[in-house]
mmCIF file of C-alpha atoms and ligand atoms in Angstrom:
data_model
loop_
_atom_site.group_PDB
_atom_site.id
_atom_site.type_symbol
_atom_site.label_atom_id
_atom_site.label_comp_id
_atom_site.label_asym_id
_atom_site.label_seq_id
_atom_site.Cartn_x
_atom_site.Cartn_y
_atom_site.Cartn_z
ATOM 1 C CA UNK L 28 0.000 0.000 0.000
ATOM 2 C CA UNK L 29 1.414 3.412 -0.962
ATOM 3 C CA UNK L 30 1.148 6.683 0.972
ATOM 4 C CA UNK L 31 -1.269 7.887 -1.713
ATOM 5 C CA UNK L 32 -3.520 4.836 -1.020
ATOM 6 C CA UNK L 33 -3.539 5.618 2.711
ATOM 7 C CA UNK L 34 -4.418 9.257 2.039
ATOM 8 C CA UNK L 35 -7.128 8.383 -0.480
ATOM 9 C CA UNK L 36 -8.720 6.062 2.088
ATOM 10 C CA UNK L 37 -8.664 8.803 4.718
ATOM 11 C CA UNK L 38 -9.901 12.170 3.396
ATOM 12 C CA UNK L 39 -9.784 13.813 6.850
ATOM 13 C CA UNK L 40 -6.105 12.979 7.310
ATOM 14 C CA UNK L 41 -5.476 14.114 3.735
ATOM 15 C CA UNK L 42 -7.141 17.507 4.389
ATOM 16 C CA UNK L 43 -5.138 17.963 7.577
ATOM 17 C CA UNK L 44 -1.847 17.065 5.924
ATOM 18 C CA UNK L 45 -2.592 19.361 2.987
ATOM 19 C CA UNK L 46 -3.128 22.203 5.437
ATOM 20 C CA UNK L 47 0.413 21.519 6.744
ATOM 21 C CA UNK L 48 1.894 20.889 3.311
ATOM 22 C CA UNK L 49 0.809 24.404 2.336
ATOM 23 C CA UNK L 50 3.836 25.701 4.134
ATOM 24 C CA UNK L 51 5.909 24.098 1.336
ATOM 25 C CA UNK L 52 3.380 24.015 -1.549
ATOM 26 C CA UNK L 53 1.691 27.151 -2.909
ATOM 27 C CA UNK L 54 -1.671 25.403 -3.346
ATOM 28 C CA UNK L 55 -3.480 23.005 -5.637
ATOM 29 C CA UNK L 56 -4.309 25.383 -8.504
ATOM 30 C CA UNK L 57 -2.431 27.649 -10.899
ATOM 31 C CA UNK L 58 -4.345 30.600 -9.400
ATOM 32 C CA UNK L 59 -2.852 29.732 -5.962
ATOM 33 C CA UNK L 60 0.620 29.601 -7.490
ATOM 34 C CA UNK L 61 0.145 32.928 -9.280
ATOM 35 C CA UNK L 62 -0.856 34.555 -5.959
ATOM 36 C CA UNK L 63 2.252 33.120 -4.259
ATOM 37 C CA UNK L 64 4.554 34.354 -7.041
ATOM 38 C CA UNK L 65 2.955 37.799 -6.985
ATOM 39 C CA UNK L 66 3.650 38.057 -3.277
ATOM 40 C CA UNK L 67 7.261 36.930 -3.692
ATOM 41 C CA UNK L 68 7.773 39.401 -6.545
ATOM 42 C CA UNK L 69 6.375 42.132 -4.276
ATOM 43 C CA UNK L 70 9.286 41.446 -1.910
ATOM 44 C CA UNK L 71 11.866 41.529 -4.704
ATOM 45 C CA UNK L 72 12.176 37.736 -5.117
ATOM 46 C CA UNK L 73 11.961 35.929 -8.468
ATOM 47 C CA UNK L 74 10.250 32.558 -8.835
ATOM 48 C CA UNK L 75 10.354 29.286 -10.719
ATOM 49 C CA UNK L 76 6.985 27.532 -10.975
ATOM 50 C CA UNK L 77 6.813 23.759 -10.677
ATOM 51 C CA UNK L 78 3.702 21.700 -11.369
ATOM 52 C CA UNK L 79 3.672 18.668 -9.065
ATOM 53 C CA UNK L 80 2.986 15.598 -11.143
ATOM 54 C CA UNK L 81 6.129 13.503 -11.261
ATOM 55 C CA UNK L 82 6.381 9.893 -12.479
ATOM 56 C CA UNK L 83 3.313 9.672 -14.704
ATOM 57 C CA UNK L 84 2.615 6.253 -16.186
ATOM 58 C CA UNK L 85 0.143 7.115 -18.948
ATOM 59 C CA UNK L 86 0.456 9.116 -22.158
ATOM 60 C CA UNK L 87 -2.767 10.968 -21.264
ATOM 61 C CA UNK L 88 -1.430 12.157 -17.890
ATOM 62 C CA UNK L 89 1.808 13.252 -19.581
ATOM 63 C CA UNK L 90 -0.221 15.233 -22.136
ATOM 64 C CA UNK L 91 -2.317 16.838 -19.378
ATOM 65 C CA UNK L 92 0.804 17.878 -17.445
ATOM 66 C CA UNK L 93 2.362 19.273 -20.614
ATOM 67 C CA UNK L 94 -0.756 21.360 -21.248
ATOM 68 C CA UNK L 95 -0.574 22.697 -17.681
ATOM 69 C CA UNK L 96 3.032 23.801 -18.297
ATOM 70 C CA UNK L 97 1.933 25.647 -21.456
ATOM 71 C CA UNK L 98 -0.859 27.345 -19.435
ATOM 72 C CA UNK L 99 1.654 28.279 -16.718
ATOM 73 C CA UNK L 100 3.876 30.030 -19.261
ATOM 74 C CA UNK L 101 0.885 31.923 -20.697
ATOM 75 C CA UNK L 102 -0.257 33.016 -17.225
ATOM 76 C CA UNK L 103 3.250 34.134 -16.187
ATOM 77 C CA UNK L 104 3.387 36.350 -19.267
ATOM 78 C CA UNK L 105 -0.223 37.594 -18.977
ATOM 79 C CA UNK L 106 0.243 38.504 -15.289
ATOM 80 C CA UNK L 107 3.717 39.996 -15.967
ATOM 81 C CA UNK L 108 5.245 37.861 -13.234
ATOM 82 C CA UNK L 109 8.975 37.587 -12.617
ATOM 83 C CA UNK L 110 9.064 33.816 -12.973
ATOM 84 C CA UNK L 111 10.214 30.996 -15.181
ATOM 85 C CA UNK L 112 9.256 27.303 -15.053
ATOM 86 C CA UNK L 113 10.933 24.172 -13.707
ATOM 87 C CA UNK L 114 9.974 20.945 -15.479
ATOM 88 C CA UNK L 115 10.286 17.396 -14.152
ATOM 89 C CA UNK L 116 10.694 15.249 -17.262
ATOM 90 C CA UNK L 117 9.081 12.277 -15.504
ATOM 91 C CA UNK L 118 5.899 14.386 -15.324
ATOM 92 C CA UNK L 119 5.775 14.663 -19.104
ATOM 93 C CA UNK L 120 6.468 11.037 -19.975
ATOM 94 C CA UNK L 121 10.205 10.328 -19.542
ATOM 95 C CA UNK L 122 9.531 7.021 -17.744
ATOM 96 C CA UNK L 123 7.111 5.857 -20.448
ATOM 97 C CA UNK L 124 9.207 6.672 -23.500
ATOM 98 C CA UNK L 125 12.044 9.156 -23.988
ATOM 99 C CA UNK L 126 10.657 10.199 -27.390
ATOM 100 C CA UNK L 127 7.341 11.092 -25.735
ATOM 101 C CA UNK L 128 9.167 13.382 -23.286
ATOM 102 C CA UNK L 129 11.075 14.956 -26.193
ATOM 103 C CA UNK L 130 7.792 15.712 -28.013
ATOM 104 C CA UNK L 131 6.098 17.066 -24.884
ATOM 105 C CA UNK L 132 9.094 19.226 -23.982
ATOM 106 C CA UNK L 133 8.962 20.569 -27.534
ATOM 107 C CA UNK L 134 5.360 21.737 -26.905
ATOM 108 C CA UNK L 135 6.514 23.533 -23.758
ATOM 109 C CA UNK L 136 9.426 25.059 -25.673
ATOM 110 C CA UNK L 137 7.006 26.291 -28.375
ATOM 111 C CA UNK L 138 5.028 28.144 -25.685
ATOM 112 C CA UNK L 139 8.201 29.576 -24.116
ATOM 113 C CA UNK L 140 9.723 30.656 -27.426
ATOM 114 C CA UNK L 141 7.295 33.543 -27.958
ATOM 115 C CA UNK L 142 8.438 35.203 -24.714
ATOM 116 C CA UNK L 143 12.003 33.794 -24.526
ATOM 117 C CA UNK L 144 11.202 32.243 -21.165
ATOM 118 C CA UNK L 145 13.915 30.193 -19.502
ATOM 119 C CA UNK L 146 13.034 26.539 -18.840
ATOM 120 C CA UNK L 147 14.799 24.612 -16.077
ATOM 121 C CA UNK L 148 14.843 20.831 -16.233
ATOM 122 C CA UNK L 149 14.816 19.490 -12.667
ATOM 123 C CA UNK L 150 17.055 16.481 -12.017
ATOM 124 C CA UNK L 151 15.461 13.388 -10.498
ATOM 125 C CA UNK L 152 16.928 9.985 -9.487
ATOM 126 C CA UNK L 153 20.402 9.054 -10.788
ATOM 127 C CA UNK L 154 18.942 6.530 -13.279
ATOM 128 C CA UNK L 155 17.393 9.444 -15.198
ATOM 129 C CA UNK L 156 20.482 11.678 -15.501
ATOM 130 C CA UNK L 157 21.776 10.503 -18.908
ATOM 131 C CA UNK L 158 18.293 10.497 -20.375
ATOM 132 C CA UNK L 159 17.672 14.029 -19.027
ATOM 133 C CA UNK L 160 20.846 15.313 -20.713
ATOM 134 C CA UNK L 161 19.916 13.593 -24.004
ATOM 135 C CA UNK L 162 16.450 15.181 -23.959
ATOM 136 C CA UNK L 163 17.890 18.566 -22.990
ATOM 137 C CA UNK L 164 20.539 18.499 -25.734
ATOM 138 C CA UNK L 165 17.876 17.801 -28.382
ATOM 139 C CA UNK L 166 15.627 20.619 -27.166
ATOM 140 C CA UNK L 167 18.558 23.039 -26.873
ATOM 141 C CA UNK L 168 19.434 22.466 -30.527
ATOM 142 C CA UNK L 169 16.569 24.839 -31.420
ATOM 143 C CA UNK L 170 16.017 26.702 -28.133
ATOM 144 C CA UNK L 171 19.083 27.521 -25.997
ATOM 145 C CA UNK L 172 17.134 28.939 -23.005
ATOM 146 C CA UNK L 173 17.022 25.566 -21.283
ATOM 147 C CA UNK L 174 19.132 24.729 -18.258
ATOM 148 C CA UNK L 175 19.992 21.737 -16.102
ATOM 149 C CA UNK L 176 20.496 20.828 -12.459
ATOM 150 C CA UNK L 177 23.751 19.469 -11.035
ATOM 151 C CA UNK L 178 23.407 17.337 -7.895
ATOM 152 C CA UNK L 179 26.645 17.767 -5.919
ATOM 153 C CA UNK L 180 26.226 14.396 -4.168
ATOM 154 C CA UNK L 181 26.721 12.490 -7.425
ATOM 155 C CA UNK L 182 30.267 11.271 -8.133
ATOM 156 C CA UNK L 183 29.745 12.362 -11.735
ATOM 157 C CA UNK L 184 28.687 15.922 -10.783
ATOM 158 C CA UNK L 185 32.090 17.592 -11.408
ATOM 159 C CA UNK L 186 32.657 16.192 -14.924
ATOM 160 C CA UNK L 187 28.991 16.827 -15.840
ATOM 161 C CA UNK L 188 29.236 20.462 -14.708
ATOM 162 C CA UNK L 189 32.453 20.912 -16.727
ATOM 163 C CA UNK L 190 30.805 19.558 -19.900
ATOM 164 C CA UNK L 191 27.715 21.737 -19.437
ATOM 165 C CA UNK L 192 29.860 24.835 -18.825
ATOM 166 C CA UNK L 193 31.763 24.171 -22.057
ATOM 167 C CA UNK L 194 28.405 24.145 -23.840
ATOM 168 C CA UNK L 195 27.206 27.328 -22.108
ATOM 169 C CA UNK L 196 24.367 25.546 -20.284
ATOM 170 C CA UNK L 197 22.985 27.418 -17.275
ATOM 171 C CA UNK L 198 22.976 25.241 -14.175
ATOM 172 C CA UNK L 199 21.236 25.116 -10.818
ATOM 173 C CA UNK L 200 23.597 23.572 -8.281
ATOM 174 C CA UNK L 201 21.937 21.534 -5.490
ATOM 175 C CA UNK L 202 23.076 18.897 -2.993
ATOM 176 C CA UNK L 203 20.643 16.260 -4.328
ATOM 177 C CA UNK L 204 17.378 15.032 -2.814
ATOM 178 C CA UNK L 205 17.091 11.339 -3.722
ATOM 179 C CA UNK L 206 18.288 8.237 -1.889
ATOM 180 C CA UNK L 207 21.337 7.029 -3.845
ATOM 181 C CA UNK L 208 23.798 4.193 -3.093
ATOM 182 C CA UNK L 209 27.488 4.841 -2.219
ATOM 183 C CA UNK L 210 28.590 3.636 -5.666
ATOM 184 C CA UNK L 211 26.667 6.538 -7.202
ATOM 185 C CA UNK L 212 26.678 9.324 -4.626
ATOM 186 C CA UNK L 213 28.609 10.778 -1.694
ATOM 187 C CA UNK L 214 26.935 9.850 1.600
ATOM 188 C CA UNK L 215 28.414 12.300 4.124
ATOM 189 C CA UNK L 216 27.332 15.917 4.451
ATOM 190 C CA UNK L 217 30.927 17.171 4.768
ATOM 191 C CA UNK L 218 31.887 15.482 1.460
ATOM 192 C CA UNK L 219 28.750 16.775 -0.276
ATOM 193 C CA UNK L 220 29.390 20.313 0.943
ATOM 194 C CA UNK L 221 33.010 20.122 -0.232
ATOM 195 C CA UNK L 222 31.963 18.949 -3.691
ATOM 196 C CA UNK L 223 29.202 21.581 -3.805
ATOM 197 C CA UNK L 224 31.740 24.360 -3.158
ATOM 198 C CA UNK L 225 34.327 22.969 -5.606
ATOM 199 C CA UNK L 226 31.690 23.043 -8.354
ATOM 200 C CA UNK L 227 30.162 26.342 -7.160
ATOM 201 C CA UNK L 228 33.514 28.107 -7.487
ATOM 202 C CA UNK L 229 33.897 26.925 -11.094
ATOM 203 C CA UNK L 230 30.361 28.039 -11.973
ATOM 204 C CA UNK L 231 30.679 31.406 -10.237
ATOM 205 C CA UNK L 232 34.007 32.153 -11.926
ATOM 206 C CA UNK L 233 32.574 31.353 -15.365
ATOM 207 C CA UNK L 234 30.613 33.728 -17.607
ATOM 208 C CA UNK L 235 27.574 31.386 -17.478
ATOM 209 C CA UNK L 236 24.747 32.637 -15.217
ATOM 210 C CA UNK L 237 24.029 29.946 -12.600
ATOM 211 C CA UNK L 238 21.826 29.307 -9.555
ATOM 212 C CA UNK L 239 23.186 28.360 -6.133
ATOM 213 C CA UNK L 240 20.272 26.418 -4.649
ATOM 214 C CA UNK L 241 20.735 25.758 -0.956
ATOM 215 C CA UNK L 242 19.384 26.743 2.462
ATOM 216 C CA UNK L 243 22.668 25.761 4.079
ATOM 217 C CA UNK L 244 24.134 28.729 5.984
ATOM 218 C CA UNK L 245 27.620 27.226 5.745
ATOM 219 C CA UNK L 246 27.454 27.111 1.921
ATOM 220 C CA UNK L 247 25.762 30.497 1.614
ATOM 221 C CA UNK L 248 28.552 32.072 3.686
ATOM 222 C CA UNK L 249 31.199 30.301 1.600
ATOM 223 C CA UNK L 250 29.582 31.532 -1.639
ATOM 224 C CA UNK L 251 29.352 35.070 -0.288
ATOM 225 C CA UNK L 252 33.025 34.998 0.734
ATOM 226 C CA UNK L 253 34.093 33.606 -2.659
ATOM 227 C CA UNK L 254 32.246 36.207 -4.730
ATOM 228 C CA UNK L 255 33.480 39.057 -2.525
ATOM 229 C CA UNK L 256 37.094 37.819 -2.695
ATOM 230 C CA UNK L 257 36.926 37.499 -6.461
ATOM 231 C CA UNK L 258 34.952 40.653 -7.265
ATOM 232 C CA UNK L 259 32.061 38.682 -8.771
ATOM 233 C CA UNK L 260 29.014 40.967 -9.028
ATOM 234 C CA UNK L 261 25.703 40.024 -7.391
ATOM 235 C CA UNK L 262 24.098 40.190 -10.856
ATOM 236 C CA UNK L 263 26.305 37.352 -12.164
ATOM 237 C CA UNK L 264 24.444 34.566 -10.312
ATOM 238 C CA UNK L 265 21.400 33.951 -8.138
ATOM 239 C CA UNK L 266 20.658 32.175 -4.897
ATOM 240 C CA UNK L 267 17.687 29.832 -4.986
ATOM 241 C CA UNK L 268 15.575 28.387 -2.165
ATOM 242 C CA UNK L 269 12.380 26.390 -1.846
ATOM 243 C CA UNK L 270 8.990 27.933 -1.140
ATOM 244 C CA UNK L 271 8.302 28.107 2.602
ATOM 245 C CA UNK L 272 11.844 27.272 3.727
ATOM 246 C CA UNK L 273 13.969 29.934 5.447
ATOM 247 C CA UNK L 274 11.634 32.717 4.306
ATOM 248 C CA UNK L 275 13.446 35.329 6.419
ATOM 249 C CA UNK L 276 16.839 34.311 5.046
ATOM 250 C CA UNK L 277 15.453 34.642 1.499
ATOM 251 C CA UNK L 278 14.421 38.231 2.108
ATOM 252 C CA UNK L 279 17.591 39.085 4.034
ATOM 253 C CA UNK L 280 19.749 38.049 1.066
ATOM 254 C CA UNK L 281 17.664 40.277 -1.217
ATOM 255 C CA UNK L 282 18.111 43.173 1.203
ATOM 256 C CA UNK L 283 21.870 42.569 1.008
ATOM 257 C CA UNK L 284 21.642 43.052 -2.764
ATOM 258 C CA UNK L 285 21.738 39.416 -3.896
ATOM 259 C CA UNK L 286 19.309 37.851 -6.338
ATOM 260 C CA UNK L 287 16.985 35.195 -4.937
ATOM 261 C CA UNK L 288 14.724 32.849 -6.892
ATOM 262 C CA UNK L 289 12.142 30.810 -5.003
ATOM 263 C CA UNK L 290 11.028 27.432 -6.341
ATOM 264 C CA UNK L 291 7.222 27.412 -6.095
ATOM 265 C CA UNK L 292 5.534 23.990 -6.403
ATOM 266 C CA UNK L 293 1.782 23.628 -6.780
ATOM 267 C CA UNK L 294 -0.751 20.974 -7.781
ATOM 268 C CA UNK L 295 -2.844 18.193 -6.327
ATOM 269 C CA UNK L 296 0.055 15.690 -6.296
ATOM 270 C CA UNK L 297 1.771 17.430 -3.382
ATOM 271 C CA UNK L 298 2.315 14.368 -1.158
ATOM 272 C CA UNK L 299 5.618 13.070 -2.645
ATOM 273 C CA UNK L 300 7.169 16.543 -2.639
ATOM 274 C CA UNK L 301 5.959 17.178 0.915
ATOM 275 C CA UNK L 302 7.454 13.900 2.205
ATOM 276 C CA UNK L 303 10.834 14.680 0.576
ATOM 277 C CA UNK L 304 10.925 17.997 2.476
ATOM 278 C CA UNK L 305 10.061 16.136 5.700
ATOM 279 C CA UNK L 306 12.749 13.534 5.096
ATOM 280 C CA UNK L 307 15.361 16.265 4.647
ATOM 281 C CA UNK L 308 15.073 18.008 7.977
ATOM 282 C CA UNK L 309 14.068 17.075 11.502
ATOM 283 C CA UNK L 310 12.728 20.638 12.024
ATOM 284 C CA UNK L 311 10.217 20.075 9.212
ATOM 285 C CA UNK L 312 8.988 16.833 10.805
ATOM 286 C CA UNK L 313 8.708 18.591 14.171
ATOM 287 C CA UNK L 314 6.689 21.378 12.537
ATOM 288 C CA UNK L 315 4.223 18.800 11.185
ATOM 289 C CA UNK L 316 4.022 16.802 14.417
ATOM 290 C CA UNK L 317 3.472 19.950 16.491
ATOM 291 C CA UNK L 318 0.618 21.018 14.239
ATOM 292 C CA UNK L 319 -0.924 17.686 13.325
ATOM 293 C CA UNK L 320 -3.012 17.325 16.486
ATOM 294 C CA UNK L 321 -3.494 21.041 17.098
ATOM 295 C CA UNK L 322 -7.073 22.216 16.620
HETATM 296 P P1 LIG O 12 20.042 21.143 4.154
HETATM 297 O O1 LIG O 12 18.552 20.926 4.256
HETATM 298 O O2 LIG O 12 20.924 19.965 3.907
HETATM 299 O O3 LIG O 12 20.466 21.923 5.380
HETATM 300 C C1 LIG O 12 21.833 22.063 5.666
HETATM 301 C C2 LIG O 12 22.026 23.087 6.737
HETATM 302 O O4 LIG O 12 21.346 24.306 6.360
HETATM 303 C C3 LIG O 12 21.439 22.733 8.070
HETATM 304 O O5 LIG O 12 22.234 21.838 8.799
HETATM 305 C C4 LIG O 12 21.320 24.101 8.688
HETATM 306 O O6 LIG O 12 22.577 24.524 9.126
HETATM 307 C C5 LIG O 12 20.896 24.971 7.509
HETATM 308 N N1 LIG O 12 19.430 25.132 7.430
HETATM 309 C C6 LIG O 12 18.617 24.574 6.510
HETATM 310 N N2 LIG O 12 17.340 24.932 6.736
HETATM 311 C C7 LIG O 12 17.360 25.706 7.829
HETATM 312 C C8 LIG O 12 16.352 26.386 8.556
HETATM 313 N N3 LIG O 12 15.045 26.292 8.251
HETATM 314 N N4 LIG O 12 16.724 27.130 9.621
HETATM 315 C C9 LIG O 12 18.010 27.219 9.961
HETATM 316 N N5 LIG O 12 19.010 26.591 9.317
HETATM 317 C C10 LIG O 12 18.686 25.843 8.265
HETATM 318 N N6 LIG O 12 17.196 18.313 -5.596
HETATM 319 C C11 LIG O 12 17.290 17.449 -6.636
HETATM 320 O O7 LIG O 12 17.726 16.309 -6.456
HETATM 321 N N7 LIG O 12 16.891 17.839 -7.892
HETATM 322 C C12 LIG O 12 16.434 19.105 -8.144
HETATM 323 O O8 LIG O 12 16.098 19.422 -9.289
HETATM 324 C C13 LIG O 12 16.342 20.011 -7.045
HETATM 325 N N8 LIG O 12 15.873 21.285 -7.222
HETATM 326 C C14 LIG O 12 15.959 22.186 -6.180
HETATM 327 C C15 LIG O 12 15.645 23.537 -6.398
HETATM 328 C C16 LIG O 12 15.838 24.463 -5.390
HETATM 329 C C17 LIG O 12 15.535 25.904 -5.645
HETATM 330 C C18 LIG O 12 16.335 24.042 -4.111
HETATM 331 C C19 LIG O 12 16.595 25.017 -3.015
HETATM 332 C C20 LIG O 12 16.599 22.708 -3.884
HETATM 333 C C21 LIG O 12 16.400 21.762 -4.893
HETATM 334 N N9 LIG O 12 16.670 20.432 -4.690
HETATM 335 C C22 LIG O 12 16.734 19.570 -5.764
HETATM 336 C C23 LIG O 12 16.798 19.897 -3.283
HETATM 337 C C24 LIG O 12 18.250 19.799 -2.846
HETATM 338 O O9 LIG O 12 18.902 18.777 -3.536
HETATM 339 C C25 LIG O 12 18.329 19.516 -1.330
HETATM 340 O O10 LIG O 12 17.724 18.290 -1.067
HETATM 341 C C26 LIG O 12 17.679 20.566 -0.448
HETATM 342 O O11 LIG O 12 17.900 21.869 -0.923
HETATM 343 C C27 LIG O 12 18.255 20.457 0.987
HETATM 344 O O12 LIG O 12 19.637 20.782 1.023
HETATM 345 P P2 LIG O 12 20.191 22.223 1.470
HETATM 346 O O13 LIG O 12 21.516 22.419 0.829
HETATM 347 O O14 LIG O 12 19.178 23.240 1.108
HETATM 348 O O15 LIG O 12 20.350 22.265 3.013
#
């Protein structure tokens, strides 16, 4: 039985958990997400909208998710929001057939082309990395405003980042959120941080505009120190954080003159995303436990 089965069998628990998940998820509809982005923009923060619908197993669901992405792009433009979109390829058919994901990404690219909107391809489990790069390379052949994510915990992260830099691909650098075995990924936080900074320094020193996506004070301080030491302007890169996490720190960095982009997920399939955020930090679990039984 999956978590989704448990929730479907228990609508009251589902409602209660959704109430708590709203700290990390903008809402279930595009209108909710637009409101959240408008508020962030009002505080000088940019956004990247993510529609929660990963790992679809039918062509119809993949088509529906693709259509939502096209709507998101239209709404961002119509509402004059400072936002781009982040796409999970598994939400548009990558696990069914790579060619299907290529075709669906092409539809999203066609919508983005009219307004030159940047499209970020999120990175999922390590088994999808090569496929994600293949799909990205094909889409970039006609539309260069597509970027990737480098997960610093992967042993391959350094060489991948070097190859992408050579091709002028914009990257978002993250630690990595999936459970990976030691043969594939670093397991200790100190090693992951070290690899994150090694790659971050290469990205920051390059002419390619990149995103430093972390809530980790240690890494944020190290990035700040590096850019100050090397005279790298605050307009040459951006910090990125997740919606609802370290909200004060997000605004404080903007007040200091740095750019900050907030990743804003929305949609009815919020459970998987919510549980990943819980798994990451004990404070997040405590927040849920404290509130779960509160009336
Ligand atoms: P982490 O959660 O490991 O925290 C490290 C330290 O930060 C803590 O020990 C503490 O010192 C400090 N800290 C964190 N939160 C705090 C708080 N609330 N208060 C005080 N201190 C706090 N992953 C992936 O695999 N593929 C992807 O495409 C993406 N995309 C993505 C986009 C964006 C914008 C972000 C920010 C992250 C992702 N991720 C991701 C997730 C990423 O891989 C990672 O799992 C999370 O960001 C958690 O790692 P952190 O580096 O943020 O800090």
